[in-house]
Coordinates of C-alpha atoms in Angstrom, one line a residue:
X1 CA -29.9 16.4 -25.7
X2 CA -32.8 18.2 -24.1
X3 CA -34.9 14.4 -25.1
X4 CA -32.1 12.1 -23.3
X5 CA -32.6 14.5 -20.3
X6 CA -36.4 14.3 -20.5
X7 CA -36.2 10.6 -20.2
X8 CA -33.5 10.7 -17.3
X9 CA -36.3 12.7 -15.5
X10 CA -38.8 10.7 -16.1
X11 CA -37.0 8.0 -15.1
X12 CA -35.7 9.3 -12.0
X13 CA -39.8 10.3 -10.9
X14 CA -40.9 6.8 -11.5
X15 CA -37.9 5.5 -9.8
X16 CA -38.8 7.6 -6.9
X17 CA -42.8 6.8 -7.1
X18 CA -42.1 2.8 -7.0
X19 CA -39.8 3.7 -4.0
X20 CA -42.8 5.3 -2.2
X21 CA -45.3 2.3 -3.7
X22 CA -42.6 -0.3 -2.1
X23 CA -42.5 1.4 1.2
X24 CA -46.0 1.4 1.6
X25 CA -46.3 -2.2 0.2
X26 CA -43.4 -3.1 2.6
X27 CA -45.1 -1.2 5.6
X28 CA -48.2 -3.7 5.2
X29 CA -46.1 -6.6 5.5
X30 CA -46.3 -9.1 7.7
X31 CA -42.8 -7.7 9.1
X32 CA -44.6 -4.3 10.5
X33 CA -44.7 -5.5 14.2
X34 CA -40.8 -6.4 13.7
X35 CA -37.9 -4.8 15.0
X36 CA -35.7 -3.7 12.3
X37 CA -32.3 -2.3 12.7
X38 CA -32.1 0.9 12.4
X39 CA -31.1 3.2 9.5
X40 CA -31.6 6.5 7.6
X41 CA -34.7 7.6 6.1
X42 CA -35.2 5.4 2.7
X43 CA -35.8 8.2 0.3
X44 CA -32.1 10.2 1.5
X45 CA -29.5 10.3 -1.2
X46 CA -27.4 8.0 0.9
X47 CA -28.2 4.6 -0.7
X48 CA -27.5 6.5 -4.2
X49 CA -24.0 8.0 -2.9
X50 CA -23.4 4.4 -1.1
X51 CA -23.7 2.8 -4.7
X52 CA -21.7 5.3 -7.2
X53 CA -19.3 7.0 -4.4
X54 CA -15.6 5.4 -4.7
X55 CA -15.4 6.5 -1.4
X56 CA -17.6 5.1 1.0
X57 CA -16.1 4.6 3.7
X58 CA -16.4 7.7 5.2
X59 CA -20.3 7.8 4.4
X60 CA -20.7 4.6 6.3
X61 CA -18.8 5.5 9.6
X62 CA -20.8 8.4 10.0
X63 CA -24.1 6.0 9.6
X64 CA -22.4 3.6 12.2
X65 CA -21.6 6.4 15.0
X66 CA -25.5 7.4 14.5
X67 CA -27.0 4.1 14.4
X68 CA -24.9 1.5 16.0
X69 CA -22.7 -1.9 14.0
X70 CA -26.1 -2.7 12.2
X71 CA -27.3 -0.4 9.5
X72 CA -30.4 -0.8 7.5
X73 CA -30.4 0.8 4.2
X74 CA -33.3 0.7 1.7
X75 CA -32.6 1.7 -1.8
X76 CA -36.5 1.7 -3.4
X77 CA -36.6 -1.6 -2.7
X78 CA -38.3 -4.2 -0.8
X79 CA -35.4 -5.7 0.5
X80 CA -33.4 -4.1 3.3
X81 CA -29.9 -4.0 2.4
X82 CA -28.2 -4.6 5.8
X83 CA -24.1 -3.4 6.5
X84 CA -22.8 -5.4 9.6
X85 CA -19.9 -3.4 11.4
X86 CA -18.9 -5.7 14.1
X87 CA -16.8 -8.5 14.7
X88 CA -19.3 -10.5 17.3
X89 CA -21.8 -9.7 15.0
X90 CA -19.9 -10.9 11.7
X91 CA -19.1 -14.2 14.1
X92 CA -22.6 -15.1 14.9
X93 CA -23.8 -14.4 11.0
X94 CA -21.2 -16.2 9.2
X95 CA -20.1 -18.8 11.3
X96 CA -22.8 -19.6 13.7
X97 CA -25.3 -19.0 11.0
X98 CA -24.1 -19.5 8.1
X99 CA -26.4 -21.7 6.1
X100 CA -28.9 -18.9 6.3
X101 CA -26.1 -16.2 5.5
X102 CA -24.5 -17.9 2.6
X103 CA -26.8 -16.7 -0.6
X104 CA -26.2 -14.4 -3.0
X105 CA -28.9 -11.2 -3.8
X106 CA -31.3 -12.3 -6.9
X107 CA -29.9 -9.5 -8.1
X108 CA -26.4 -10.4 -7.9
X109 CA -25.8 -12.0 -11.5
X110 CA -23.4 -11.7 -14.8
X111 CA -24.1 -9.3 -16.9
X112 CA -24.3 -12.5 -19.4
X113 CA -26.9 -15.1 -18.4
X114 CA -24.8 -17.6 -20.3
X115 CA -21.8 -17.0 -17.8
X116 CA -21.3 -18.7 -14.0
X117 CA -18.6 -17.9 -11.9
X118 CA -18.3 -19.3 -7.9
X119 CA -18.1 -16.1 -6.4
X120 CA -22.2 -15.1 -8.0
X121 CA -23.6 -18.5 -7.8
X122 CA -26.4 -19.1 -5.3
X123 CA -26.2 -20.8 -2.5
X124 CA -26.8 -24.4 -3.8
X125 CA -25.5 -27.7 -6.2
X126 CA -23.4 -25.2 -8.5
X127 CA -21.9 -23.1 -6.4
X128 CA -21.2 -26.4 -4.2
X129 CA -20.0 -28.5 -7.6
X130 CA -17.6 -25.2 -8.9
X131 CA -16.7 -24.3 -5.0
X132 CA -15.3 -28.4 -4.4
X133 CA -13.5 -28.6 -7.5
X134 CA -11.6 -25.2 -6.9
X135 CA -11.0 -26.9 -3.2
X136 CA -10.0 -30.2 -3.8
X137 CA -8.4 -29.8 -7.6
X138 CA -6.5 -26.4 -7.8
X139 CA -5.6 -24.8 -4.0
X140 CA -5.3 -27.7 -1.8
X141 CA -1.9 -28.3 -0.2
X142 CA -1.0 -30.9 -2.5
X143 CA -1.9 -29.1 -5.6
X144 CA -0.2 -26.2 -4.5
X145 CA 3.2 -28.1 -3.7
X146 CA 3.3 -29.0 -7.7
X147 CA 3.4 -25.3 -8.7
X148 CA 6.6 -24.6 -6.7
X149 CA 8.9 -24.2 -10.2
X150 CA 5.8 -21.8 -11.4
X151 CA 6.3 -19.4 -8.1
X152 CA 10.1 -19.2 -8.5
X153 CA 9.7 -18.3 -12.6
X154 CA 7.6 -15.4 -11.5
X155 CA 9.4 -14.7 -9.0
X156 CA 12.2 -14.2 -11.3
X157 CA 9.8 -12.2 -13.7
X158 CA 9.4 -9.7 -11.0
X159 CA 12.8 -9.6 -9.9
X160 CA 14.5 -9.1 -13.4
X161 CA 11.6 -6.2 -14.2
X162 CA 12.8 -4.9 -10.7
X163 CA 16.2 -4.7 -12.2
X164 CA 15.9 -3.6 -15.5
X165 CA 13.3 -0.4 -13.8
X166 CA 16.1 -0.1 -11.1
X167 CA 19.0 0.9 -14.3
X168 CA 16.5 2.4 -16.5
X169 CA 15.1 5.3 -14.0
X170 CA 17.4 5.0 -10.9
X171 CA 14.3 4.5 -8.9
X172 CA 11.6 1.9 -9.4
X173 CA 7.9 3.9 -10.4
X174 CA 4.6 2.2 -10.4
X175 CA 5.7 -0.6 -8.3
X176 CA 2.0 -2.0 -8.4
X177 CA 2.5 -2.3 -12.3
X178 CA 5.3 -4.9 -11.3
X179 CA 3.2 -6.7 -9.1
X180 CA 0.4 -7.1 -11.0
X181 CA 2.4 -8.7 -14.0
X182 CA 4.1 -11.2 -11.9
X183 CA 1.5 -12.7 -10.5
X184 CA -0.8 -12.4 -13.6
X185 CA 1.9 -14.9 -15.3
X186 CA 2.1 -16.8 -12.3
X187 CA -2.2 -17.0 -12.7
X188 CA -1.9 -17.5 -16.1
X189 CA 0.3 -20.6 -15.5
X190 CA -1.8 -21.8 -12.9
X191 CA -4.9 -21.5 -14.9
X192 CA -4.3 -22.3 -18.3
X193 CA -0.8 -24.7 -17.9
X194 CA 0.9 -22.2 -20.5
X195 CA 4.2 -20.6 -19.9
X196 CA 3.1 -16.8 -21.0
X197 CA 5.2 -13.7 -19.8
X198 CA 6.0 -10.4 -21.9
X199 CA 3.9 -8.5 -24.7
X200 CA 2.2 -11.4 -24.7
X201 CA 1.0 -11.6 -21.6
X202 CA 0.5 -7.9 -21.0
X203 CA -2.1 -7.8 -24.2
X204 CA -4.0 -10.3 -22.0
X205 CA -3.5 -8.8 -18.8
X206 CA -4.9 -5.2 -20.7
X207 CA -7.6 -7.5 -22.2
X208 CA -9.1 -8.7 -18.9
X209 CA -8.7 -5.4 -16.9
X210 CA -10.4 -3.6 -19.3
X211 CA -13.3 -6.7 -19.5
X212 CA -13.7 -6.2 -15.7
X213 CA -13.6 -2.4 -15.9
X214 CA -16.0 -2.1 -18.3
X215 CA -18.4 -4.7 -17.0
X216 CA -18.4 -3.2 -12.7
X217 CA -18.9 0.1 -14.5
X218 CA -22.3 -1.1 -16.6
X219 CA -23.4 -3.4 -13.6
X220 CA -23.8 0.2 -11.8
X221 CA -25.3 1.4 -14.3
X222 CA -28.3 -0.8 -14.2
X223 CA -28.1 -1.3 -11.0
X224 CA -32.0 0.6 -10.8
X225 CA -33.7 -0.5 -14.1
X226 CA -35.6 -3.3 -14.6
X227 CA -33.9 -6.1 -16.1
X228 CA -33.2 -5.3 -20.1
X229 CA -34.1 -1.3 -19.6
X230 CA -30.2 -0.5 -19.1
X231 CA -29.0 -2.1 -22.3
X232 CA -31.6 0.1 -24.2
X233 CA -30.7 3.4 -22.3
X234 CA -26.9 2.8 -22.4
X235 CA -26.6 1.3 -25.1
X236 CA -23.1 2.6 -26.2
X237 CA -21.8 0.9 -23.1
X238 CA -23.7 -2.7 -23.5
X239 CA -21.8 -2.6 -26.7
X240 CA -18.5 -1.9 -25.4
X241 CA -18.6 -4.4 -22.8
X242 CA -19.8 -6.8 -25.7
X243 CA -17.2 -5.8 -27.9
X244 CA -14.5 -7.0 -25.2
X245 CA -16.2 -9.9 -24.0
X246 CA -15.6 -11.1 -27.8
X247 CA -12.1 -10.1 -27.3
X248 CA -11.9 -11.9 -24.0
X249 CA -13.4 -14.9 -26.0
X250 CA -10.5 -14.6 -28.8
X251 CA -8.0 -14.9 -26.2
X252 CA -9.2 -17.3 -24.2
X253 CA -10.3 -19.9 -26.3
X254 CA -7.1 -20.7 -28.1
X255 CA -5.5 -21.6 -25.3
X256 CA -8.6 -23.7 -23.8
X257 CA -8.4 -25.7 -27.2
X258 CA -4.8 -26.1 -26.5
X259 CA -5.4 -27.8 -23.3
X260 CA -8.0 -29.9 -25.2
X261 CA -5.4 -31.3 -27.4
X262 CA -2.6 -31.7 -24.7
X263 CA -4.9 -33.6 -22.5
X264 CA -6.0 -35.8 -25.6
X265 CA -2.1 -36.7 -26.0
X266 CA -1.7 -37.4 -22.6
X267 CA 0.8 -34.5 -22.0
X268 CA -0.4 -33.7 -18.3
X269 CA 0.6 -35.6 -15.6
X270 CA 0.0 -35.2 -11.7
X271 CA 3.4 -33.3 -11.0
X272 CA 5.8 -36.4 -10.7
X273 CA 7.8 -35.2 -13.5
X274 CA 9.7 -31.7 -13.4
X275 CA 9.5 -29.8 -16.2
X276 CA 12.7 -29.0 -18.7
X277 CA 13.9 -25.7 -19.9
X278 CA 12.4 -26.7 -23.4
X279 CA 9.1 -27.2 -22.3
X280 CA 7.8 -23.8 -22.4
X281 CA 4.5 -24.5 -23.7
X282 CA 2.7 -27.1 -21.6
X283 CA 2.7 -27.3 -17.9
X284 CA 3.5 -30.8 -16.0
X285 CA 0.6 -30.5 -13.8
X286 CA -2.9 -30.1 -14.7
X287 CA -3.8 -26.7 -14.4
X288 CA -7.2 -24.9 -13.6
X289 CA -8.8 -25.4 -17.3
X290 CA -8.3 -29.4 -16.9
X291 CA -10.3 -29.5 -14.2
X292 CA -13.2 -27.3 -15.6
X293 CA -13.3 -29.7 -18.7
X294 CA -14.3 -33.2 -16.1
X295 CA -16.8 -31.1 -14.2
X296 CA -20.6 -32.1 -15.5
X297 CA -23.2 -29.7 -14.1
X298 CA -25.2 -31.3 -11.4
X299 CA -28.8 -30.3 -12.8
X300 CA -28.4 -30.5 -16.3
X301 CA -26.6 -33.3 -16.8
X302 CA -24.1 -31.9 -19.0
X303 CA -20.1 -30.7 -19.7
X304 CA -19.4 -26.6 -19.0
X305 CA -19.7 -24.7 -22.7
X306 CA -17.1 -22.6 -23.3
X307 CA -18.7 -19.4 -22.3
X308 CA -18.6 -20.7 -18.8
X309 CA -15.3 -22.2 -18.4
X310 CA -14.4 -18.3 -19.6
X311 CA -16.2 -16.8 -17.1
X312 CA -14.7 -18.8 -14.7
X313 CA -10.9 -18.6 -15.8
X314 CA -11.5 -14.9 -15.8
X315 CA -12.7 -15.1 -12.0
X316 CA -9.6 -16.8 -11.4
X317 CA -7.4 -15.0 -13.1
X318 CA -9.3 -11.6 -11.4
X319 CA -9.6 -12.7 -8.0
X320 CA -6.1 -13.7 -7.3
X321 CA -4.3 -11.5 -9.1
X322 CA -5.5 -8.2 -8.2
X323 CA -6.1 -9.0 -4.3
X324 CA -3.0 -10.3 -3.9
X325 CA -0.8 -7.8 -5.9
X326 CA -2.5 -5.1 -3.7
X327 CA -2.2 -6.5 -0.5
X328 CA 1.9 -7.3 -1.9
X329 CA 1.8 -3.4 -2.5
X330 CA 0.1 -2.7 0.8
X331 CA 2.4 -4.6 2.8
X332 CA 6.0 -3.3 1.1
X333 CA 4.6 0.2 1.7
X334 CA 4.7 -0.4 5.3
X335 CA 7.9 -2.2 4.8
X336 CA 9.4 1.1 3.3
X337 CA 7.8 4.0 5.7
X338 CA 9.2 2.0 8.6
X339 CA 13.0 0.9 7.9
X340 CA 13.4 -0.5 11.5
X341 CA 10.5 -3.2 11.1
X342 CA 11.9 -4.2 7.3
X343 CA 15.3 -4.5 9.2
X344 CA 13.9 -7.0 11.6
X345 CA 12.1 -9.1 9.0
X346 CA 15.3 -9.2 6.7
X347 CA 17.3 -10.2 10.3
X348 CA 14.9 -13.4 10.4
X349 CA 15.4 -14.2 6.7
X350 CA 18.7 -14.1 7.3
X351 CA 18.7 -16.3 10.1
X352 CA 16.7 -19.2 8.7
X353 CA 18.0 -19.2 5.5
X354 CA 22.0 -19.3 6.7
X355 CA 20.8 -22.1 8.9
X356 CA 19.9 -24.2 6.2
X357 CA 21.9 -26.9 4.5
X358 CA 25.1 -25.9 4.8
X359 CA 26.1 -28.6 1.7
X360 CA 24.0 -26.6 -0.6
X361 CA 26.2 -23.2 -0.6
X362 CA 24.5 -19.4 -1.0
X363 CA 21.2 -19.5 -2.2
X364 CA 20.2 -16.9 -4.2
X365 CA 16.3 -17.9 -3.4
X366 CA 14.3 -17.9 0.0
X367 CA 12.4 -21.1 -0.6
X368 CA 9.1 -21.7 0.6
X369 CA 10.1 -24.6 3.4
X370 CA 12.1 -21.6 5.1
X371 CA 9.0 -19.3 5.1
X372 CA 7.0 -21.8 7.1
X373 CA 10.3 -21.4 9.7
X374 CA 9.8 -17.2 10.0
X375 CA 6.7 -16.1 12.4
X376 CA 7.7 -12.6 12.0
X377 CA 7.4 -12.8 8.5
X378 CA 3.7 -14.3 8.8
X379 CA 3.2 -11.1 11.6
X380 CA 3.8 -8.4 8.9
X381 CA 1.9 -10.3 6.5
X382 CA -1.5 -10.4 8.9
X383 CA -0.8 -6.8 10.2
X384 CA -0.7 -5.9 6.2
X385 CA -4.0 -7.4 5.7
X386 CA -5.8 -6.0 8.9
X387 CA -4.2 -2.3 8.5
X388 CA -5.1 -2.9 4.5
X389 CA -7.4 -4.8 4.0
X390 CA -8.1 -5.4 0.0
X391 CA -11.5 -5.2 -0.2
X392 CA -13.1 -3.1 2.3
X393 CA -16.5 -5.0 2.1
X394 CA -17.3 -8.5 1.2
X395 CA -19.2 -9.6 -1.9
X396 CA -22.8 -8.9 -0.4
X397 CA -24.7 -12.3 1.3
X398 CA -28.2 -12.7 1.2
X399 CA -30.3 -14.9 4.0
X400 CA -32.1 -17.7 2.8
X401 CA -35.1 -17.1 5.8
X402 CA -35.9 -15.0 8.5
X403 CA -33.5 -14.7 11.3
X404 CA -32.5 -12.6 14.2
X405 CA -29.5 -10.9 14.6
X406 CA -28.4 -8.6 17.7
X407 CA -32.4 -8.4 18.5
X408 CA -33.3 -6.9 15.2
X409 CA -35.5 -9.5 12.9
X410 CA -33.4 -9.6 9.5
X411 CA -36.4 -10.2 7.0
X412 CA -35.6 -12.8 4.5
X413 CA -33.9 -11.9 0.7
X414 CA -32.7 -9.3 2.9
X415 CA -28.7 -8.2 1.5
X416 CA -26.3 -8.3 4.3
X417 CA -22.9 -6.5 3.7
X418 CA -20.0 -7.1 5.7
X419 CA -17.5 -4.2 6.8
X420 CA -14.0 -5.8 6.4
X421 CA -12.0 -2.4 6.9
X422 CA -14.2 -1.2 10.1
X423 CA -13.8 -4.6 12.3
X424 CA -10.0 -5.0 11.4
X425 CA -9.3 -1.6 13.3
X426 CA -12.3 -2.2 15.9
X427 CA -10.2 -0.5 19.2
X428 CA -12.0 -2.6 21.3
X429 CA -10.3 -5.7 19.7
X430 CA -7.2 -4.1 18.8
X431 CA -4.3 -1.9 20.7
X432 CA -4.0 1.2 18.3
X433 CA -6.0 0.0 15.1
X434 CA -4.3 2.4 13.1
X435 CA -0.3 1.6 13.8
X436 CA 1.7 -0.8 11.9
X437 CA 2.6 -3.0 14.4
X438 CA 3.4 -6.6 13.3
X439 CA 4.7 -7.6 17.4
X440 CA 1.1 -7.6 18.4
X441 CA 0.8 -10.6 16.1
X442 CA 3.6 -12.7 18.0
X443 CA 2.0 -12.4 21.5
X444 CA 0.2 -15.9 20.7
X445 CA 1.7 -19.1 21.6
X446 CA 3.1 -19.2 17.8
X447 CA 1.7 -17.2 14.6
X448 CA -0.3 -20.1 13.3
X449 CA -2.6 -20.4 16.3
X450 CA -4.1 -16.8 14.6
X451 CA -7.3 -17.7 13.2
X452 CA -7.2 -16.2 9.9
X453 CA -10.6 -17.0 8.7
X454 CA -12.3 -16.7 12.1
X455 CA -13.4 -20.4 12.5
X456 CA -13.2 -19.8 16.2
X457 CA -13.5 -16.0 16.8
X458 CA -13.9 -13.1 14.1
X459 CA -11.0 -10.5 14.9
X460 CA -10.2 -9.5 11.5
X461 CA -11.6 -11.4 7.7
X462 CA -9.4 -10.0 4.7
X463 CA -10.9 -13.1 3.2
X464 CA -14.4 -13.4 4.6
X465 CA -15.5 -16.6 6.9
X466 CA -18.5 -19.1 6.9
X467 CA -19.3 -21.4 4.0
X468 CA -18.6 -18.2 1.7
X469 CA -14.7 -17.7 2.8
X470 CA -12.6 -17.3 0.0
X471 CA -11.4 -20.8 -1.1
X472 CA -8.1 -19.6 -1.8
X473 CA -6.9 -18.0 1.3
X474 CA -4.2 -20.5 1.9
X475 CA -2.9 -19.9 -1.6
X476 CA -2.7 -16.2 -1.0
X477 CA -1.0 -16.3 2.1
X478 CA 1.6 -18.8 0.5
X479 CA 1.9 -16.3 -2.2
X480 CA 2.6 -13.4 -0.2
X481 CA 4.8 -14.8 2.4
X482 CA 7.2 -16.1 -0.3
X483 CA 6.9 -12.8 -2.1
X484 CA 7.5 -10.4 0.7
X485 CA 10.3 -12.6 1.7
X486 CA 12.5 -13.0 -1.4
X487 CA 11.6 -9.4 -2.0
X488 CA 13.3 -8.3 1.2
X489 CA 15.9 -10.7 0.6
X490 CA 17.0 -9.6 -2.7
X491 CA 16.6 -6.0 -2.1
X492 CA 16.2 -3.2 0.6
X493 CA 14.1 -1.1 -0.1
X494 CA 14.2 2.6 0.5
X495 CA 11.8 5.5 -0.1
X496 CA 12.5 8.4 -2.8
X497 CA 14.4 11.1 -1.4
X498 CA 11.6 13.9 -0.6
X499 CA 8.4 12.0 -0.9
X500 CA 7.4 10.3 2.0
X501 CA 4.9 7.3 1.4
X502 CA 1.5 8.4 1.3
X503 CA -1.4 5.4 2.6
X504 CA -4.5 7.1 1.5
X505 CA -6.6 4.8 -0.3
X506 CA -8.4 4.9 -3.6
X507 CA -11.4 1.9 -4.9
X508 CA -10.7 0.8 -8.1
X509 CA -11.2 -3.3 -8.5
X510 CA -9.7 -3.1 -5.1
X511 CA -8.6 -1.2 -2.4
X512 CA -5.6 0.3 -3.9
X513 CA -2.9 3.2 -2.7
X514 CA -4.0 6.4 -3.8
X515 CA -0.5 7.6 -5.0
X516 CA 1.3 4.3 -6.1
X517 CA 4.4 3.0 -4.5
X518 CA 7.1 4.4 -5.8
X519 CA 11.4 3.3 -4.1
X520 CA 14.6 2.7 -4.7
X521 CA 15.5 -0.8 -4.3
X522 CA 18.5 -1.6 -4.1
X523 CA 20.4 -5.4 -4.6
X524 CA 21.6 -6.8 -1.0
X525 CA 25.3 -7.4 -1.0
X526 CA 24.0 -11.3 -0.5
X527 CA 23.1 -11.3 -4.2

């Protein structure tokens, strides 16, 4: 014991000396007549609290009413690590900018060299080869159409688990667990063209969140050693994030092979043909796995191994599940602390969907050609993600050269993080950041004129903007509209008598509720 602690010291005095060598090596540089913005001292704790603090919010507030919406924060390191807290300024980076804005830190990387994933990649030929195919394969309007049947089978996943919670307890607990599994099937669908729900699915569900635990905890880790030094020190962890990438692999692979074979006997098609109640096994369209076995990588020359088409079905699966599961949580919250805005939104369903064909009888299901017909419904769903936002700060960017920003000079390699929570409340931009007030959404001409990824003008970026916005977006927008919707069509939902609901937040993979929705819901009389 007293050995491991000696080396922790030791470690900790020649992390700070190379602090002190790089500060002096950096004040020599040929940026030492620039302006830089301004920031902390680089030896305080800050940059230490910034990186292992769940909570840093708060921390970085406080550095924004000190130093203005552009921090500088050095960690020991050469490179200034920049945290942008304004909308303008977020504008002029990553839209007017954003070639130079659109890189990844060098130190930004798998834990696995053998791995790639899109959201990682450097700005360049992969990122542009894995980015396009995601685009124009998997989430383009088209595409998205053919996975209509896949929506309403999770959709009935989540309503029948709604259900059978509902009779088991008498009120619903852990709504988020719901969620989560719904659209993990739905993902699952998406990605690998396999119907998989059940113990089944949960095993892999506990499979990958456990993968991605384990592997953000041991990025931390050696976050400060040199490259190699981390596996040695924490060794017990390298193995246990080993141990489950295997176990990722054993999942995983099986049901790649199985896509190998279905696409060898001609068993996908391009979503002409609905699919049958026996075909429970292969999906009608080709799914996300398909795709990944065409692509050839544009330097070497050669097909993806199967290491990376696992690393990037697990960012798939990751990425759109938990985001949008939270954000669903998020926004039903809201939906259940303020019964007279959940009244209003089940009013419009109501409308729309009794307007429809009057030939075709009740319909038990809000489709997704009447969500496009309900701009209040698209007004709770942006207020959701501006109020809670599910990441409150972007994947960090990196600029490929020098460039100015604001009258500060924004040395090149420098890491430029984005504050997502702090410009979706900026008072200057919004009426009352911190109300829940879908109406302010419906003062434009019509609820699609809102530019959600700031093409035009940054007002709030739940999914980023630039060249680095998630590809997705539309996808999860889709998602949650038709979501919220059926949800508030099938049910009302009430709180649990005595316990009001609580938004304080807590950072897990995302920004989640600290104490998890729990409600009774109750079936509509429409049902």
């Amino acid at each position: 014991m007293e050995s491991w602690l000696m080396i922790i010291i030791t470690l900790c005095i020649s992390f700070f000396l190379k602090s002190i060598f790089n500060l002096l090596t950096f004040s020599k540089s040929n940026h030492k007549n620039k302006k830089l913005p301004p920031g902390p001292f680089p030896f305080s704790a800050i940059g230490c609290l910034l990186w292992f603090n769940a909570d840093i919010q708060l921390i970085l507030r406080d550095l924004k009413t000190k130093y203005g919406p552009l921090i500088n924060l050095r960690i020991g390191s050469l490179r200034p690590s920049i945290f942008v807290a304004s909308h303008s300024l977020a504008y002029q980076a990553l839209v007017q900018h954003s070639a130079v804005f659109s890189d990844r830190p060098k130190d930004m990387q798998t834990v696995n060299s053998q791995r790639v994933n899109i959201s990682f990649s450097p700005y360049g030929p992969l990122w542009r080869l894995l980015r396009r195919n995601l685009t124009s394969e998997i989430v383009q309007p088209s595409r998205v159409k053919c996975y209509s049947n896949a929506r309403s089978w999770a959709l009935s996943i989540l309503i029948q688990r709604l259900l059978h919670a509902q009779s088991d307890s008498g009120q619903v607990a852990r709504l988020i667990d719901h969620f989560q599994h719904a659209m993990f099937c739905l993902l699952l669908l998406m990605c690998f063209g396999e119907k998989i729900e059940g113990v089944r699915a949960k095993q892999i569900e506990d499979t990958q969140r456990r993968w991605l635990l384990s592997n953000s905890r041991f990025k931390k880790l050696i976050k400060f050693f040199p490259r190699g030094l981390g596996k040695i020190i924490f060794k017990n962890r390298w193995e246990e994030l080993v141990q489950l990438q295997q176990e990722q692999e054993g999942i995983f692979i099986p049901l790649i092979q199985a896509r190998m074979t279905a696409k060898s006997s001609e068993k996908i098609s391009d979503g002409s043909n609905q699919e049958t109640e026996d075909e429970a096994k292969v999906a009608p369209v080709a799914c996300y796995v398909d795709t990944l076995l065409n692509l050839e990588l544009p330097e070497e020359k050669k097909k993806l191994n199967l290491g990376q088409i696992i690393s990037l079905c697990s960012e798939f699966l990751n990425a759109a599940t938990d985001t949008t599961s939270t954000s669903l949580q998020w926004i039903m919250a809201n939906l259940v602390k303020y019964p007279s805005i959940q009244e209003k939104l089940y009013q419009e369903i109501c409308e729309v969907v009794n307007t429809g064909n009057p030939n075709e009888g009740k319909t038990n299901i809000v489709k997704e050609e009447d969500v496009q017909k309900m701009p209040y419904l698209k007004a709770v769903i942006l207020e959701g993600l501006r109020r809670h936002p599910p990441v409150h700060l972007l994947l960090p960017h990196a600029v490929t050269e020098e460039v100015e920003l604001n009258g500060y000079a924004i040395p090149k390699d420098s890491t430029i993080n984005f504050m997502v929570a702090d410009i979706g409340l900026d008072p200057e931009v919004w009426e009352n950041p911190l109300d829940f007030k879908p109406d302010r959404f419906l003062d434009h001409d019509t609820t699609e004129a809102f530019d959600i990824i700031g093409s035009r003008d940054i007002k709030m970026m739940p999914f980023g903007a630039g060249r680095r916005v998630c590809p997705g977006y539309g996808l999860a927008m889709l998602h949650l509209e038709y979501f919220v919707a059926n949800l508030i069509w099938h049910f009302e939902w009430k709180g649990v008598d005595g316990d009001d609901v609580g938004l304080s937040e807590l950072q897990e993979l995302t920004v989640v509720m600290k104490n998890p929705l729990r409600a009774r819901v109750l079936p509509r009389v429409n049902q």
